[in-house]
CSV table of C-alpha atoms in Angstrom, one decimal:
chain,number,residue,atom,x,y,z
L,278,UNK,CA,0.6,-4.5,10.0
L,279,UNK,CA,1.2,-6.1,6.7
L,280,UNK,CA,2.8,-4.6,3.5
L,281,UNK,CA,2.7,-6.1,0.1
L,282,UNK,CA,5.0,-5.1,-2.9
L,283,UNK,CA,4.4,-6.0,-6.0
L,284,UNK,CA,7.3,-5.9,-8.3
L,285,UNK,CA,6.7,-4.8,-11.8
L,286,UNK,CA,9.8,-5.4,-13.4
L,287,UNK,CA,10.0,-7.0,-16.6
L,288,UNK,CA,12.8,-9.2,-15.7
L,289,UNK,CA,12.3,-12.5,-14.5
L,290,UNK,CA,14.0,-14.5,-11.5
L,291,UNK,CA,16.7,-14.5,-10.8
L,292,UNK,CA,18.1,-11.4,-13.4
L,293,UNK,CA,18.5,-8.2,-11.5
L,294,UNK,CA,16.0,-5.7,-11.0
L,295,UNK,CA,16.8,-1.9,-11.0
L,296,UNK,CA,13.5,-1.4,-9.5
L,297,UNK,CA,13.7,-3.4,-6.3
L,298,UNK,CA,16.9,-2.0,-5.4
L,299,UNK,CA,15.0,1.1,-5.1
L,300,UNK,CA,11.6,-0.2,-3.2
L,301,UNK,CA,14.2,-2.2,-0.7
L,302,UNK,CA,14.8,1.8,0.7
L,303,UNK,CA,11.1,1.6,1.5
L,304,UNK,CA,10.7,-1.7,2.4
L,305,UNK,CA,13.8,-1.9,5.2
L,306,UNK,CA,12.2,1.3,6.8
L,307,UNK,CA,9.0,-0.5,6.8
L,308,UNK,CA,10.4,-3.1,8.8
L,309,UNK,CA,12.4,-1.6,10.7
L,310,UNK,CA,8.9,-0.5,12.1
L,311,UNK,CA,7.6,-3.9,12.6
L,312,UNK,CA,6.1,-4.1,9.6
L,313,UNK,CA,5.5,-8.0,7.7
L,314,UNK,CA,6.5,-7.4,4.1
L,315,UNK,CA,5.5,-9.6,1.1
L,316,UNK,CA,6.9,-9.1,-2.5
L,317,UNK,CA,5.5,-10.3,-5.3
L,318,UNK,CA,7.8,-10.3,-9.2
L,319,UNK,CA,4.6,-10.4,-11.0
L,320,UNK,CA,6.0,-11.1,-14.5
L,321,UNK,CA,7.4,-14.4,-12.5
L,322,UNK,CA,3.4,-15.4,-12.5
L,323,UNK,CA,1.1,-16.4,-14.9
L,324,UNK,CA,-1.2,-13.6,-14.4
L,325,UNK,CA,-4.1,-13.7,-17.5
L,326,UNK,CA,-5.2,-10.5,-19.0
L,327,UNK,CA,-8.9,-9.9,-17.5
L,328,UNK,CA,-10.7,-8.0,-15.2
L,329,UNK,CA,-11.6,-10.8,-12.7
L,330,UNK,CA,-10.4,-11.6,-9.4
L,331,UNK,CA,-11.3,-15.2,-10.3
L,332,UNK,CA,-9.1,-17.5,-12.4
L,333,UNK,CA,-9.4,-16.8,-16.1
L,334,UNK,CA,-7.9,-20.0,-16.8
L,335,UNK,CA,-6.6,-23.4,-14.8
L,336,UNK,CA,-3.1,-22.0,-13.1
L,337,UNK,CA,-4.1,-18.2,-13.4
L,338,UNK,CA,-2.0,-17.1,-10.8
L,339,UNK,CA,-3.9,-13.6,-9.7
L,340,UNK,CA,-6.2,-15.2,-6.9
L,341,UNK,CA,-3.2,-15.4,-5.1
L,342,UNK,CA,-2.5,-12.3,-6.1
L,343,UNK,CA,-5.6,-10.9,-4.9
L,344,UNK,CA,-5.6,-13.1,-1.8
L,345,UNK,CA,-2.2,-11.6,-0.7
L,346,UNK,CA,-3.3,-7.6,-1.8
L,347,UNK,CA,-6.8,-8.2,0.8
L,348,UNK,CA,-4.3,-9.4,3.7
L,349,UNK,CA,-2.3,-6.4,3.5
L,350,UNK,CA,-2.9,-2.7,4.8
L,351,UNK,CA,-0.1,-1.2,2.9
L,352,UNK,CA,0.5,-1.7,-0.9
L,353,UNK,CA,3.3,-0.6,-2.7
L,354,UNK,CA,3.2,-0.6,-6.9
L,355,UNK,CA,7.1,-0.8,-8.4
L,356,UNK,CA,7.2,-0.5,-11.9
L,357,UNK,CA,9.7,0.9,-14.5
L,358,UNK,CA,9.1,3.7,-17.2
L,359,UNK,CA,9.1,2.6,-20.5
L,360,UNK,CA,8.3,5.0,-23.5
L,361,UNK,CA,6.9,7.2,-20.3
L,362,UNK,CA,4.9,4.9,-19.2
L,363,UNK,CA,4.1,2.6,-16.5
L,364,UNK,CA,5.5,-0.9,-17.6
L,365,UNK,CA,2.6,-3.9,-19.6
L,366,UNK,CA,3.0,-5.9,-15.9
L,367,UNK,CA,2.0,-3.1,-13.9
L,368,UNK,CA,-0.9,-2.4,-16.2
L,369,UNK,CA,-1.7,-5.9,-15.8
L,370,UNK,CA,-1.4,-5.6,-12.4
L,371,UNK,CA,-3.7,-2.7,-12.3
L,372,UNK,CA,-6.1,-4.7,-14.8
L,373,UNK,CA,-7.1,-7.2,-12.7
L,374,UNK,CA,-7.4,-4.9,-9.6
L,375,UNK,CA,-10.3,-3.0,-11.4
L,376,UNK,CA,-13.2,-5.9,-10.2
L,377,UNK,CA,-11.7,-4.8,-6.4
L,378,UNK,CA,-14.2,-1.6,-7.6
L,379,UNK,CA,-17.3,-3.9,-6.6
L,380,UNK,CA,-16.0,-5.8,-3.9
L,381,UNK,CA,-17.1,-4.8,-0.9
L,382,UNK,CA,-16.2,-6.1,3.2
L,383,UNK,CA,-18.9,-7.5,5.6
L,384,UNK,CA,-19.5,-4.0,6.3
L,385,UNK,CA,-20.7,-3.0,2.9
L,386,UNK,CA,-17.2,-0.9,2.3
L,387,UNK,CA,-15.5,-1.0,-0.8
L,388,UNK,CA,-12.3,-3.8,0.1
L,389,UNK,CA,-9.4,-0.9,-0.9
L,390,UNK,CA,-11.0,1.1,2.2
L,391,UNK,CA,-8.6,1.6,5.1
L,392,UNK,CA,-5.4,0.7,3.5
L,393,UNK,CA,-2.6,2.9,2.1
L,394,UNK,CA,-0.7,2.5,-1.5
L,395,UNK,CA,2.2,4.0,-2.4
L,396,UNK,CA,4.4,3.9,-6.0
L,397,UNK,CA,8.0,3.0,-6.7
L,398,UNK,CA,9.3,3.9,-10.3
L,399,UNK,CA,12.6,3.9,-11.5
L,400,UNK,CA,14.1,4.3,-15.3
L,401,UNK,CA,17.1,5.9,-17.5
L,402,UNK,CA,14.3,8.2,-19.1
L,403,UNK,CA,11.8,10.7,-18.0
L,404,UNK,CA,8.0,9.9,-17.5
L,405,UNK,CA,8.2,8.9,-13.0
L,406,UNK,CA,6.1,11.5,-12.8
L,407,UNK,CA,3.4,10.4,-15.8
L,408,UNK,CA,4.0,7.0,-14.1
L,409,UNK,CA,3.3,8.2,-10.3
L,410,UNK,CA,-0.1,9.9,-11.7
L,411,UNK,CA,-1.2,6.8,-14.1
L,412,UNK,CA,-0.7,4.5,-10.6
L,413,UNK,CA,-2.1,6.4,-8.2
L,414,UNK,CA,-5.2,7.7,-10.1
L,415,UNK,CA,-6.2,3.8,-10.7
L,416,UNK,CA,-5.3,3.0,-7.1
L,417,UNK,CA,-7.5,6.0,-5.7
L,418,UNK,CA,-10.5,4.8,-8.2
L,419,UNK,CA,-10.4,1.6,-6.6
L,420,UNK,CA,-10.7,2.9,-3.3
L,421,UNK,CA,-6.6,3.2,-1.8
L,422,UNK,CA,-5.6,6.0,0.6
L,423,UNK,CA,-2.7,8.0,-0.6
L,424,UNK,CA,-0.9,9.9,1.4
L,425,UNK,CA,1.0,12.3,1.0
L,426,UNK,CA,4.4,11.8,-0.4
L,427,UNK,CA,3.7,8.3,-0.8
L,428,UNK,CA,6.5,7.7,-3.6
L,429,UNK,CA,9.8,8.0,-5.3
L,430,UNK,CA,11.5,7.4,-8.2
L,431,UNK,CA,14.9,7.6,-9.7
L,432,UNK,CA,15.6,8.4,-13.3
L,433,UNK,CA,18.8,9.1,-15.4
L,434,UNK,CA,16.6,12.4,-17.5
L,435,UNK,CA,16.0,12.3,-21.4
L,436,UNK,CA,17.4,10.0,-23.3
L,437,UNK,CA,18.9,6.6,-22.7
L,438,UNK,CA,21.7,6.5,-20.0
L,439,UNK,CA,22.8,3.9,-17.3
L,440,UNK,CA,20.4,2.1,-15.1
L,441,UNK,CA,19.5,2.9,-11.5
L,442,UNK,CA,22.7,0.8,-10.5
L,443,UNK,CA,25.1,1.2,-12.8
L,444,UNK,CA,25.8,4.9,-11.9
L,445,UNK,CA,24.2,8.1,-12.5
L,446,UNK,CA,22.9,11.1,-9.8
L,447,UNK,CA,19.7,11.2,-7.4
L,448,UNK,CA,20.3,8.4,-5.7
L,449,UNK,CA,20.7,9.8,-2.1
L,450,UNK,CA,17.2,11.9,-3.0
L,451,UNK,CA,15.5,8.8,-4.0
L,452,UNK,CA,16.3,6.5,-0.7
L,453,UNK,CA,15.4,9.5,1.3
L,454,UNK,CA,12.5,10.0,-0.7
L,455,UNK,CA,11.8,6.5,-0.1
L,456,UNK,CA,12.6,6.3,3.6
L,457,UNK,CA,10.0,9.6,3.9
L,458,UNK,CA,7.5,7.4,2.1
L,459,UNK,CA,7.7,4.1,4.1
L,460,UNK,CA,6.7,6.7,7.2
L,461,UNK,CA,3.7,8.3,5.6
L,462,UNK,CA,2.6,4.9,4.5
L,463,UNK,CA,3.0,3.9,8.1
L,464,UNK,CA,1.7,7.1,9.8
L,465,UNK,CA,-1.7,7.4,7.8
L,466,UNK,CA,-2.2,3.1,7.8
L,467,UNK,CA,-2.3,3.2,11.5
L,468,UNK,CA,-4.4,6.4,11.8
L,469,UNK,CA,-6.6,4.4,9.2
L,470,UNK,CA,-6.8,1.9,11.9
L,471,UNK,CA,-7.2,3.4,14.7
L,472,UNK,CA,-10.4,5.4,13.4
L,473,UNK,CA,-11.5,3.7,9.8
L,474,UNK,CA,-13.5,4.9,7.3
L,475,UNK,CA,-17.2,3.7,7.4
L,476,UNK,CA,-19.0,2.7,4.3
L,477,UNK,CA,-20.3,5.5,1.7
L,478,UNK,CA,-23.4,6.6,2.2
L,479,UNK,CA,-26.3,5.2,0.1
């Protein structure tokens, strides 16, 4: 079983992100389960606005992208909230997912069938729950399973305040929310699995 992250951050490599110290509480519990995990710090890429899974231009970086998202069962979406929203990268992200909408397997079922997603979202404001909603609404379009529970967040409340590691409340709620998360990723991937969903009736 393979899960992907992909890292919405708007921080680039090497600068710390508040929002993987968060989806590392999934991730560990993922593998702690076996589980192969990839991340991917999206903003480190040159992914071009479009909504292709082909290159828009020479060194478009989402083929890749795309390439890694097909070989995984589980997906997980980290983003911050800015203004109450999910950040530009994971909007990007989400973007260049919208052709997975007519891509379909050898067996004529839309390529998001059988696999699991799941949203990470951290930031000194309110708006995870906006965020969770905006994610998950676009991942279930495309075709994700979301189970239930399949998130969590951290935020400082309204107004500005400290970052998910410089201090601040929640954070025991939020790994355990996590932790809960990497199992119902895991639980409903392998019952996916086991007995997967056939194409939609015509």
């Amino acid at each position: 079983m393979k899960a992907l992250v992909i890292n919405c951050t708007l921080k680039k490599s090497p600068e710390t992100s508040n929002t993987e110290a968060l989806f590392r509480t999934v991730t560990e519990q993922l593998e702690e389960e076996g589980v192969e995990v990839d991340v991917v710090r999206a903003v480190d890429l040159d992914i071009a606005p479009g909504v292709v899974s082909e290159p828009v231009h020479e060194g478009d970086a989402w083929p890749d992208v795309h390439a890694k998202i097909l070989a995984s069962e589980i997906l997980v979406i980290a983003s911050p909230t800015w203004l109450g929203q999910p950040s530009s990268v994971a909007k990007r992200v989400l973007e260049r997912m919208d052709a997975m909408l007519s891509e379909t397997d050898d067996e004529g079922r839309p390529v998001a069938y059988n696999r699991v997603a799941g949203v990470v979202v951290t930031g000194n404001e309110d708006g995870a729950h906006h965020v969770i909603g905006e994610i998950t609404g676009a991942l279930q379009d495309i075709g994700y399973t979301i189970p239930g529970q399949a998130w969590t967040y951290w935020n400082q409340g309204p107004g500005p305040g400290p970052s998910f590691l410089e201090g601040g409340s929640g954070h025991d709620w939020s790994r355990k929310t996590g932790r809960a998360m990497a199992a119902n990723l895991l639980g409903v991937a392998r019952a996916l699995a086991a007995r997967p969903l056939g194409p939609p009736p015509q």
